[in-house]
Amino acid sequence: MELIQEIIIFGTIKGCVYALIATGFTLIFAVAGILNLAHGTFYMLGAYFTYTLFYVLGIPLPPAILLAAVLVGALGMLLDRVFLKPMRSSHTYVLVLTVAVAFAAQEIILLTYGSQGMNIPNLIEGSVNLNGVVVSWHQLLIVAITAVVLIMLWLVLTRTRYGVATLAVSMDEDGARLVGIETEKVFNLSMFASAFLAAVAGALISPIMSMTPEMWNMPLMKAFVVVVVGGIGSLTGSIMAAFFLGWLETFTGFVISPKLTEVVSLVLLTVFLVFRPSGILGRRLH
Amino acid sequence: MTQARDYLVVDELTKHFGGLAAVEKLSFSLDRGQILGLIGPNGAGKTTVFNLITGFLPATSGRVTFRGESLMGKKPHQIVNQGLARTFQLVKPFPELSLSDNIRVACYGPRFMSQGLDEEAARHRILEVAEQVGLPDDLDQPASSLGHGDLRLLDIARALMVQPELLLLDEPLSGLSSIETQAIVGLIQALNQEGITLLIIEHKLKELMKVADRIVAIDFGQKLAAGTPQEVVNHPAVVEAYLGTKDSYASA
Amino acid sequence: MLANLKTPAQRHTAIFYGLIMVGFYFVPVFSDNFYLLSVFTTAYFYIIFATSWDVFAGYSHLMNFGHALFIGIAGYLTAFVDLHLGLPPLLVLPMCAVVCGLLGMFIGYLTLRMQGPYFAIITMAFAAVAYESAIMFSEYTGGEEGIPGIHPLTDSLIGDYYFVLVVMSLIFLFLLWFTRGRWGLVLKAISQNEDAVLASGINTAWVKIRAYSISGALCGIGGSVYAYSLTHVGPTSMEQVLSTTILIMAMVGGMGTITGPFLGALILVLFNELSRDMEEYRLLIYTVMVVVIIFFAPRGIVSWGQPIARAFKLGGKRGQAGS
Amino acid sequence: MKKLLAMMLILGLAVMAAGPASAADTIRIGLLAPLSHQVGEGEVNAAKMAVKRINDAGGIDGKKLELFIEDTEIKPEKAINGYKKLVMVDKVQAVMGAFSSGVVLSLMDHVARYKVPFISTASSSNTFGEKVAKDYARYKYFFRLMLNETDQVNGMVEFVDSFLKPKLNIKKVAVMAEDAKWTKLMGAQFVEQIKTKGIEVTDYIRFPFKETDFAPILSRVKNAKVQFLLEISAIADGAVYINQWHDMQGPPIGGCDTSAGSEDFWDKTNGKCMSETVFMYGAYDVALTPKTKPFWADYIKIYGKEPKYASGFTYDAVYVVANAVKAAGTTKADALVAAIEKTDYVGVSGRIQFKKNHNTICGSDGRPMMIWHQWQGKGQRLPVYPEKYATAKFILPAWWSVK
């Protein structure tokens, strides 16, 4: 059954990318209550920064990706400090500001790099035949990197002071503040982690899907879907939902029709929002 | 038109939030024309009872009947239109609207509209209510400019605008100066004189005892005692629940 | 409406907008320059979109991030009806209003319990579903390229100009009437404290659904005229960037005032055309504007009316310009 | 409030002042092109080059040509507005260019309405000609200087049947086409015609321009065991699927891929386009007419880049209009149309003559025709078919062997 193998393999690769995108999105929402519509922008900047570091500055690809992700993470912190901090409590403000930032970033990228698709090379060239399914080494590397990054995130969250503080803030902000946790710092570092993860995803996917100034749209929508399906604020739920979505989309594309893949996730999103807004694992919304 | 007895009946009312029992098998009743006080320490579940009666929260079990009709499963606005209005513990006016508009909003419920009253009548009634509760003369100022006491009055005015038969006041005296307190106590008595039945949550027992015909004391969502004010405040369970708290009758 | 104009400030406001409206009707008298007319026509479309957005989202503070949904749905409906049934615009416009009104009612019903960001996401999602569907069902919708060849509204540019202007004027007047009465008051009250409105015996859910429905219906009329005017409809008419632009125009102008989005749309479209050379920077400039507005004039441009009027010694001591 | 009013007034006046400069004594030509797409860039460069050459040679009867450019962004609504602006503000006497049949189709009714001749130089839909034939009086202002869908289908069928079939031992092919108006008939006709040559078509897939995930499509094609995958794309970015095609080791691929018609495609795909075979027309480094090779060389000299798909046609279109103005002695639309209809001009893209339906006569030798180029070596795009113009031998993807 080649088809089943294909769906599992390609679905897993997709799921990894979605997991990288969505964990950061969930993290910052759980911790600071920020629904960041500029999340896809981090993903896009990750790709474009890598491109610039690699082609313009001639830095080898692996450190270029890492450096790009750190830079994007710093931009995330900047966004949080300068624009979000003053009015973090207003959902309306955060939504409008972040969506405006997203479009502005799109314009800046468009002006700098043009509208045509651009590519960076695979981390490792060449393909491998997995029992009849041809996959590139790069795609397998995405799976490995995602695993490493997610395990590291888990370790940070459970084994470090910052991580424990983050979890505390995500459960009860006021309580955390009472026991002396500097919530501002936690927000800031969460924003860094969130942007960093998205940027890694963007840099890893751009050799496969090309980068365009509009590429931030897709990850944002997927992040919505994953976060809503997985349960708002639940990291485990998000990761589960990311793979679920990856497999579901791949199944739809391979078995039913490639045309339907984009709509599947959106329909899933609306159905969950309307009928089960708490998601699979999330806390019940009042 | 309706029986005076058992005007409002709360019967084995229960509300669970997850594993927490906020209200547990609570029963009491209220007769027409009465003023009933609902007391209890902080977190006893008093406001939850209000929310259950007025439909802001769905009950886990039990029932509430008003004039013999069940209120269960009804939406808040439907309950209001049966003649049952409420105020809020945390005063909730519309800060950006003017005082008159704050009150005017309540004109646009079906209860007022069904009487076929026009804008002129509404304006007239707004002035009437504002004067009755003693709001400042300038009704064009925004609500955000009011002090805490006047906001309470505004909230009561809004509730009165729907012409309720039964009025639920949630801590109408909290945070008020003694002059403001006297004014509201007077207002409560005046409203009762007009024939409005009242259910009042209040911490200031001294004032409450002045106006209440009966008092129900609850703690942990359960009834501790019920009866005349004197009976309730001297009830051992109530004394125990209150002792050591600064809200106790002794220190009030 | 005139009965409500109690204060001098309100009268001045009415005169101000009245003058602008009358001015619009005289533009072709001064110049039949195609470019000028098309700039103003574009402004009228955005006025329709932004004010119709405002009647629900601006008043209820439930941020609708997918208003363009109605523009697109009405546009495609117009294309189908025009090309296959050949009905005249005067029949198609009400049809679009009804369809979009029902759609608004349906979405309003589904999203009733949603607050803040959840509402924002779902409105985005609905528009995105429609957008993707338009691309997916390319057999019927023409895919990414859309449907060309919709018949023009009238035979001349000036005719088109007046058609759009009249529709815009009617919608603007209707919205002023609607929001200056009890509906506006109740909607505003809901945005500030929904519980207190419920406790006043008002079915807030129904009020919101109705407002959303009206918002959709009016935007649908605008969307239909938009399609006629372009003689084309495509998925870009439902794009996220269009929804966002509408929202930004309304916010810059001043939410929950109708007059604010009117000014916001007008000024931003004119600004956009004046700075044609800077067109690439448009969204950048918009973003900066949003930040500036949110920090320094959270109530939008209309809130400047008051100090300006005071500077010119217009209006009363507590004039409510723009409201 | 007065301040606001004053501001509005100033805005209004400024808008009015931004109107047209007074019409000088020039021949005004409009160009509609998607400026940020490489096809549009090629159109603009070619048109500028032609205008400059004509003006340097003294213009037309002493009158200089003046070029006005509007961006279409490949969006019908932008193109419509651009056409209106060219016609009414810039008062041009002829418009040319545009890209994507969907865009041009939405322009046709406006061309009919404003009656300023339009020469389409980068769109292939057959519908244009059908409309002109059906309602000549209305659509006569519309011309197409390029191969239409039928011309391209014939070329593709011939290439697959007579060239590839024996080389690749083709029994089954699959077709993937971007979901656009210009590919609608092309895809269907190709499928129909290739079947008559005894070749099975396992799949005919249409994908949106912005598709980024081609794994499902490529998987279907691979599982169907086809020997050739025909691609048809112009608006979509070919690099996206070529990268994935290479990594998934798909069957030999070729057809129309506009993005592969640009020399930077090799770098964009990091060489993964190796063995992709695409047809080119309008401009190439091939001696189709005496002017073809010099144009190629001169263009590179001026712009430092190779001409793009539509460059040759746009370049010729400027000359067609210029010659027509000269022949008609006027710029009045109807006279201009009559003169353009009589065109017989050897340009860089071939010998240009218009049919009754205002299509260009294409396909045979010396006329505008398709020449197949394959990506080979270290990033060269070399002609492999027709044999007459071929300078390289056809190669297979590294992972493919003919069974």
Short mmCIF file of N, CA and C in Angstrom, two decimals, chain D residues 199-326:
data_model
loop_
_atom_site.label_atom_id
_atom_site.label_comp_id
_atom_site.label_asym_id
_atom_site.label_seq_id
_atom_site.Cartn_x
_atom_site.Cartn_y
_atom_site.Cartn_z
N ILE D 199 -1.81 7.70 -27.35
CA ILE D 199 -1.17 7.91 -26.04
C ILE D 199 -2.27 8.09 -25.00
N GLU D 200 -2.14 7.38 -23.90
CA GLU D 200 -3.16 7.47 -22.85
C GLU D 200 -2.86 8.66 -21.94
N VAL D 201 -3.91 9.38 -21.53
CA VAL D 201 -3.74 10.47 -20.57
C VAL D 201 -4.30 10.00 -19.24
N THR D 202 -3.42 9.79 -18.25
CA THR D 202 -3.91 9.22 -16.99
C THR D 202 -4.55 10.28 -16.10
N ASP D 203 -4.11 11.51 -16.22
CA ASP D 203 -4.61 12.54 -15.32
C ASP D 203 -4.55 13.89 -16.01
N TYR D 204 -5.56 14.68 -15.80
CA TYR D 204 -5.51 16.07 -16.25
C TYR D 204 -5.83 16.91 -15.03
N ILE D 205 -4.78 17.46 -14.43
CA ILE D 205 -4.94 18.15 -13.15
C ILE D 205 -4.80 19.65 -13.34
N ARG D 206 -5.72 20.39 -12.73
CA ARG D 206 -5.62 21.86 -12.77
C ARG D 206 -5.33 22.34 -11.35
N PHE D 207 -4.36 23.23 -11.23
CA PHE D 207 -3.98 23.67 -9.88
C PHE D 207 -4.03 25.20 -9.80
N PRO D 208 -4.33 25.74 -8.60
CA PRO D 208 -4.38 27.20 -8.44
C PRO D 208 -2.98 27.82 -8.58
N PHE D 209 -2.95 29.10 -8.96
CA PHE D 209 -1.66 29.78 -9.17
C PHE D 209 -0.78 29.71 -7.94
N LYS D 210 -1.43 29.81 -6.77
CA LYS D 210 -0.64 29.97 -5.56
C LYS D 210 -0.41 28.64 -4.86
N GLU D 211 -0.66 27.54 -5.56
CA GLU D 211 -0.43 26.22 -4.96
C GLU D 211 1.03 26.11 -4.53
N THR D 212 1.24 25.60 -3.32
CA THR D 212 2.62 25.44 -2.86
C THR D 212 2.97 23.98 -2.61
N ASP D 213 1.96 23.12 -2.51
CA ASP D 213 2.23 21.72 -2.19
C ASP D 213 1.83 20.83 -3.37
N PHE D 214 2.84 20.34 -4.10
CA PHE D 214 2.55 19.54 -5.28
C PHE D 214 2.72 18.05 -5.03
N ALA D 215 3.00 17.70 -3.77
CA ALA D 215 3.19 16.29 -3.46
C ALA D 215 1.99 15.42 -3.89
N PRO D 216 0.75 15.84 -3.61
CA PRO D 216 -0.38 15.00 -4.03
C PRO D 216 -0.44 14.80 -5.55
N ILE D 217 -0.19 15.88 -6.28
CA ILE D 217 -0.26 15.78 -7.74
C ILE D 217 0.85 14.88 -8.26
N LEU D 218 2.07 15.12 -7.78
CA LEU D 218 3.20 14.34 -8.25
C LEU D 218 3.06 12.87 -7.85
N SER D 219 2.49 12.65 -6.69
CA SER D 219 2.27 11.28 -6.25
C SER D 219 1.31 10.55 -7.20
N ARG D 220 0.23 11.22 -7.54
CA ARG D 220 -0.73 10.61 -8.48
C ARG D 220 -0.05 10.27 -9.79
N VAL D 221 0.72 11.22 -10.28
CA VAL D 221 1.37 11.03 -11.57
C VAL D 221 2.36 9.87 -11.51
N LYS D 222 3.12 9.81 -10.42
CA LYS D 222 4.11 8.74 -10.29
C LYS D 222 3.43 7.38 -10.17
N ASN D 223 2.37 7.36 -9.35
CA ASN D 223 1.70 6.08 -9.17
C ASN D 223 1.02 5.60 -10.44
N ALA D 224 0.68 6.53 -11.33
CA ALA D 224 0.06 6.13 -12.60
C ALA D 224 1.12 5.68 -13.61
N LYS D 225 2.40 5.81 -13.23
CA LYS D 225 3.51 5.35 -14.07
C LYS D 225 3.49 5.97 -15.47
N VAL D 226 3.41 7.28 -15.55
CA VAL D 226 3.43 7.94 -16.86
C VAL D 226 4.87 8.14 -17.29
N GLN D 227 5.05 8.31 -18.60
CA GLN D 227 6.41 8.51 -19.10
C GLN D 227 6.72 9.98 -19.36
N PHE D 228 5.69 10.82 -19.33
CA PHE D 228 5.94 12.24 -19.54
C PHE D 228 4.86 13.06 -18.84
N LEU D 229 5.29 14.12 -18.18
CA LEU D 229 4.35 15.01 -17.50
C LEU D 229 4.34 16.35 -18.24
N LEU D 230 3.20 16.67 -18.84
CA LEU D 230 3.09 17.94 -19.55
C LEU D 230 2.67 19.04 -18.58
N GLU D 231 3.45 20.10 -18.51
CA GLU D 231 3.14 21.22 -17.62
C GLU D 231 2.63 22.40 -18.43
N ILE D 232 1.66 23.12 -17.90
CA ILE D 232 1.20 24.35 -18.55
C ILE D 232 1.05 25.41 -17.47
N SER D 233 1.98 26.32 -17.38
CA SER D 233 1.88 27.37 -16.36
C SER D 233 2.53 28.64 -16.86
N ALA D 234 1.98 29.78 -16.44
CA ALA D 234 2.56 31.06 -16.80
C ALA D 234 2.50 32.03 -15.63
N ILE D 235 1.36 32.05 -14.94
CA ILE D 235 1.20 32.97 -13.82
C ILE D 235 1.79 32.34 -12.56
N ALA D 236 1.60 31.03 -12.42
CA ALA D 236 2.16 30.32 -11.27
C ALA D 236 3.69 30.31 -11.37
N ASP D 237 4.33 30.12 -10.23
CA ASP D 237 5.79 30.08 -10.19
C ASP D 237 6.25 28.64 -10.41
N GLY D 238 6.82 28.37 -11.58
CA GLY D 238 7.23 27.02 -11.92
C GLY D 238 8.27 26.43 -10.97
N ALA D 239 9.06 27.31 -10.34
CA ALA D 239 10.11 26.82 -9.45
C ALA D 239 9.53 25.99 -8.31
N VAL D 240 8.33 26.33 -7.88
CA VAL D 240 7.75 25.63 -6.74
C VAL D 240 7.56 24.15 -7.09
N TYR D 241 6.94 23.89 -8.24
CA TYR D 241 6.71 22.47 -8.52
C TYR D 241 7.93 21.79 -9.11
N ILE D 242 8.80 22.54 -9.78
CA ILE D 242 10.00 21.90 -10.32
C ILE D 242 10.90 21.41 -9.17
N ASN D 243 11.03 22.22 -8.11
CA ASN D 243 11.80 21.76 -6.94
C ASN D 243 11.23 20.47 -6.37
N GLN D 244 9.92 20.44 -6.22
CA GLN D 244 9.30 19.26 -5.62
C GLN D 244 9.34 18.07 -6.58
N TRP D 245 9.21 18.38 -7.87
CA TRP D 245 9.29 17.34 -8.89
C TRP D 245 10.66 16.67 -8.84
N HIS D 246 11.69 17.49 -8.71
CA HIS D 246 13.05 16.95 -8.65
C HIS D 246 13.25 16.11 -7.39
N ASP D 247 12.82 16.65 -6.25
CA ASP D 247 13.04 15.92 -4.99
C ASP D 247 12.23 14.64 -4.93
N MET D 248 11.08 14.62 -5.58
CA MET D 248 10.27 13.40 -5.58
C MET D 248 10.59 12.51 -6.78
N GLN D 249 11.53 12.94 -7.60
CA GLN D 249 11.96 12.19 -8.78
C GLN D 249 10.78 11.82 -9.70
N GLY D 250 10.14 12.85 -10.21
CA GLY D 250 9.00 12.63 -11.11
C GLY D 250 9.46 12.23 -12.50
N PRO D 251 8.52 11.91 -13.38
CA PRO D 251 8.84 11.54 -14.76
C PRO D 251 9.34 12.76 -15.54
N PRO D 252 9.94 12.55 -16.73
CA PRO D 252 10.37 13.70 -17.54
C PRO D 252 9.25 14.72 -17.66
N ILE D 253 9.61 16.01 -17.57
CA ILE D 253 8.59 17.05 -17.52
C ILE D 253 8.90 18.09 -18.60
N GLY D 254 7.86 18.71 -19.11
CA GLY D 254 8.06 19.75 -20.08
C GLY D 254 6.75 20.34 -20.55
N GLY D 255 6.84 21.40 -21.32
CA GLY D 255 5.64 22.05 -21.83
C GLY D 255 5.81 23.55 -21.76
N CYS D 256 4.79 24.21 -21.19
CA CYS D 256 4.88 25.65 -21.05
C CYS D 256 5.14 25.99 -19.60
N ASP D 257 6.24 26.68 -19.33
CA ASP D 257 6.54 27.15 -17.99
C ASP D 257 7.21 28.50 -18.17
N THR D 258 6.41 29.56 -18.06
CA THR D 258 6.93 30.89 -18.34
C THR D 258 8.11 31.25 -17.45
N SER D 259 8.03 30.82 -16.19
CA SER D 259 9.14 31.19 -15.30
C SER D 259 10.44 30.51 -15.74
N ALA D 260 10.32 29.34 -16.38
CA ALA D 260 11.52 28.67 -16.87
C ALA D 260 12.04 29.33 -18.15
N GLY D 261 11.28 30.29 -18.68
CA GLY D 261 11.73 31.03 -19.84
C GLY D 261 12.61 32.20 -19.46
N SER D 262 13.02 32.22 -18.21
CA SER D 262 13.87 33.30 -17.73
C SER D 262 15.18 32.68 -17.25
N GLU D 263 16.30 33.35 -17.56
CA GLU D 263 17.58 32.69 -17.31
C GLU D 263 17.87 32.46 -15.83
N ASP D 264 17.18 33.22 -14.94
CA ASP D 264 17.47 33.04 -13.52
C ASP D 264 16.78 31.80 -12.93
N PHE D 265 16.06 31.09 -13.78
CA PHE D 265 15.31 29.93 -13.29
C PHE D 265 16.26 28.86 -12.75
N TRP D 266 17.39 28.74 -13.39
CA TRP D 266 18.38 27.73 -12.97
C TRP D 266 18.79 27.98 -11.51
N ASP D 267 19.11 29.24 -11.20
CA ASP D 267 19.52 29.56 -9.83
C ASP D 267 18.35 29.43 -8.87
N LYS D 268 17.18 29.83 -9.36
CA LYS D 268 16.00 29.78 -8.48
C LYS D 268 15.70 28.35 -8.06
N THR D 269 15.98 27.41 -8.95
CA THR D 269 15.71 26.02 -8.61
C THR D 269 16.98 25.29 -8.18
N ASN D 270 18.07 26.04 -8.03
CA ASN D 270 19.35 25.43 -7.69
C ASN D 270 19.69 24.29 -8.64
N GLY D 271 19.37 24.51 -9.89
CA GLY D 271 19.72 23.52 -10.91
C GLY D 271 18.78 22.33 -10.99
N LYS D 272 17.71 22.37 -10.19
CA LYS D 272 16.80 21.22 -10.21
C LYS D 272 15.95 21.17 -11.48
N CYS D 273 16.01 22.23 -12.27
CA CYS D 273 15.22 22.25 -13.50
C CYS D 273 15.94 21.48 -14.61
N MET D 274 17.10 20.97 -14.32
CA MET D 274 17.85 20.18 -15.30
C MET D 274 16.93 19.18 -16.00
N SER D 275 16.94 19.20 -17.33
CA SER D 275 16.18 18.30 -18.22
C SER D 275 14.74 18.77 -18.46
N GLU D 276 14.27 19.81 -17.76
CA GLU D 276 12.94 20.35 -18.07
C GLU D 276 12.98 20.95 -19.47
N THR D 277 11.97 20.62 -20.27
CA THR D 277 11.95 21.10 -21.65
C THR D 277 10.75 22.02 -21.86
N VAL D 278 11.02 23.28 -22.14
CA VAL D 278 9.90 24.21 -22.29
C VAL D 278 9.95 24.87 -23.66
N PHE D 279 8.78 25.20 -24.19
CA PHE D 279 8.78 25.91 -25.47
C PHE D 279 8.86 27.40 -25.24
N MET D 280 9.51 28.08 -26.19
CA MET D 280 9.64 29.53 -26.15
C MET D 280 9.08 30.07 -27.45
N TYR D 281 8.63 31.32 -27.42
CA TYR D 281 8.28 31.98 -28.66
C TYR D 281 8.47 33.47 -28.51
N GLY D 282 8.51 34.13 -29.63
CA GLY D 282 8.67 35.59 -29.59
C GLY D 282 10.12 36.01 -29.59
N ALA D 283 10.93 35.39 -28.76
CA ALA D 283 12.34 35.77 -28.71
C ALA D 283 13.16 34.59 -28.24
N TYR D 284 14.22 34.34 -28.99
CA TYR D 284 15.18 33.31 -28.60
C TYR D 284 16.43 33.53 -29.43
N ASP D 285 17.48 32.81 -29.09
CA ASP D 285 18.74 32.99 -29.78
C ASP D 285 18.81 32.04 -30.98
N VAL D 286 17.82 32.21 -31.87
CA VAL D 286 17.66 31.29 -32.99
C VAL D 286 17.38 32.14 -34.22
N ALA D 287 17.89 31.72 -35.38
CA ALA D 287 17.73 32.55 -36.57
C ALA D 287 16.39 32.29 -37.27
N LEU D 288 15.30 32.65 -36.61
CA LEU D 288 13.99 32.44 -37.21
C LEU D 288 13.78 33.44 -38.34
N THR D 289 14.03 34.71 -38.07
CA THR D 289 14.08 35.74 -39.10
C THR D 289 15.44 36.41 -38.96
N PRO D 290 15.81 37.19 -39.93
CA PRO D 290 17.13 37.85 -39.81
C PRO D 290 17.21 38.76 -38.57
N LYS D 291 16.04 39.19 -38.06
CA LYS D 291 16.08 40.13 -36.95
C LYS D 291 16.13 39.43 -35.59
N THR D 292 15.85 38.12 -35.56
CA THR D 292 15.66 37.46 -34.28
C THR D 292 16.92 37.45 -33.42
N LYS D 293 18.00 36.95 -33.98
CA LYS D 293 19.25 36.86 -33.21
C LYS D 293 19.79 38.23 -32.81
N PRO D 294 19.80 39.20 -33.73
CA PRO D 294 20.28 40.54 -33.32
C PRO D 294 19.44 41.14 -32.18
N PHE D 295 18.11 40.94 -32.23
CA PHE D 295 17.27 41.46 -31.16
C PHE D 295 17.67 40.86 -29.83
N TRP D 296 17.85 39.56 -29.82
CA TRP D 296 18.27 38.84 -28.60
C TRP D 296 19.56 39.45 -28.05
N ALA D 297 20.52 39.61 -28.95
CA ALA D 297 21.82 40.12 -28.51
C ALA D 297 21.72 41.56 -28.01
N ASP D 298 20.99 42.40 -28.78
CA ASP D 298 20.87 43.82 -28.40
C ASP D 298 20.16 43.98 -27.07
N TYR D 299 19.10 43.19 -26.89
CA TYR D 299 18.33 43.28 -25.65
C TYR D 299 19.25 42.99 -24.46
N ILE D 300 20.05 41.92 -24.60
CA ILE D 300 20.95 41.57 -23.51
C ILE D 300 21.98 42.68 -23.30
N LYS D 301 22.40 43.29 -24.38
CA LYS D 301 23.38 44.36 -24.27
C LYS D 301 22.80 45.54 -23.47
N ILE D 302 21.52 45.85 -23.75
CA ILE D 302 20.90 47.01 -23.10
C ILE D 302 20.52 46.69 -21.65
N TYR D 303 19.88 45.56 -21.44
CA TYR D 303 19.28 45.31 -20.13
C TYR D 303 20.07 44.32 -19.28
N GLY D 304 21.08 43.69 -19.87
CA GLY D 304 21.86 42.74 -19.09
C GLY D 304 21.11 41.46 -18.77
N LYS D 305 19.97 41.28 -19.40
CA LYS D 305 19.16 40.09 -19.15
C LYS D 305 18.66 39.58 -20.48
N GLU D 306 18.21 38.31 -20.49
CA GLU D 306 17.61 37.80 -21.72
C GLU D 306 16.19 38.31 -21.87
N PRO D 307 15.70 38.45 -23.12
CA PRO D 307 14.30 38.80 -23.31
C PRO D 307 13.39 37.71 -22.73
N LYS D 308 12.17 38.10 -22.37
CA LYS D 308 11.23 37.14 -21.78
C LYS D 308 10.21 36.72 -22.83
N TYR D 309 9.27 35.89 -22.38
CA TYR D 309 8.28 35.33 -23.31
C TYR D 309 7.69 36.32 -24.30
N ALA D 310 7.15 37.42 -23.77
CA ALA D 310 6.36 38.28 -24.64
C ALA D 310 7.20 39.39 -25.26
N SER D 311 8.48 39.45 -24.94
CA SER D 311 9.29 40.60 -25.35
C SER D 311 9.27 40.80 -26.87
N GLY D 312 9.49 39.71 -27.61
CA GLY D 312 9.54 39.83 -29.07
C GLY D 312 8.22 40.34 -29.64
N PHE D 313 7.12 39.81 -29.12
CA PHE D 313 5.81 40.22 -29.64
C PHE D 313 5.54 41.69 -29.33
N THR D 314 5.89 42.12 -28.11
CA THR D 314 5.64 43.50 -27.73
C THR D 314 6.50 44.44 -28.57
N TYR D 315 7.74 44.03 -28.79
CA TYR D 315 8.65 44.81 -29.63
C TYR D 315 8.06 44.97 -31.03
N ASP D 316 7.60 43.86 -31.59
CA ASP D 316 7.00 43.91 -32.93
C ASP D 316 5.71 44.73 -32.94
N ALA D 317 4.95 44.64 -31.85
CA ALA D 317 3.66 45.35 -31.81
C ALA D 317 3.87 46.86 -31.93
N VAL D 318 4.95 47.36 -31.32
CA VAL D 318 5.23 48.80 -31.43
C VAL D 318 5.44 49.15 -32.91
N TYR D 319 6.21 48.31 -33.59
CA TYR D 319 6.46 48.56 -35.01
C TYR D 319 5.18 48.44 -35.83
N VAL D 320 4.35 47.45 -35.48
CA VAL D 320 3.09 47.27 -36.22
C VAL D 320 2.25 48.55 -36.12
N VAL D 321 2.16 49.08 -34.89
CA VAL D 321 1.38 50.31 -34.70
C VAL D 321 2.02 51.47 -35.45
N ALA D 322 3.34 51.58 -35.30
CA ALA D 322 4.04 52.69 -35.96
C ALA D 322 3.84 52.63 -37.47
N ASN D 323 4.00 51.44 -38.03
CA ASN D 323 3.80 51.29 -39.47
C ASN D 323 2.37 51.61 -39.88
N ALA D 324 1.43 51.19 -39.04
CA ALA D 324 0.02 51.44 -39.36
C ALA D 324 -0.29 52.93 -39.34
N VAL D 325 0.28 53.63 -38.36
CA VAL D 325 0.07 55.08 -38.29
C VAL D 325 0.63 55.72 -39.56
N LYS D 326 1.78 55.26 -39.94
CA LYS D 326 2.42 55.79 -41.13
C LYS D 326 1.58 55.53 -42.37
#
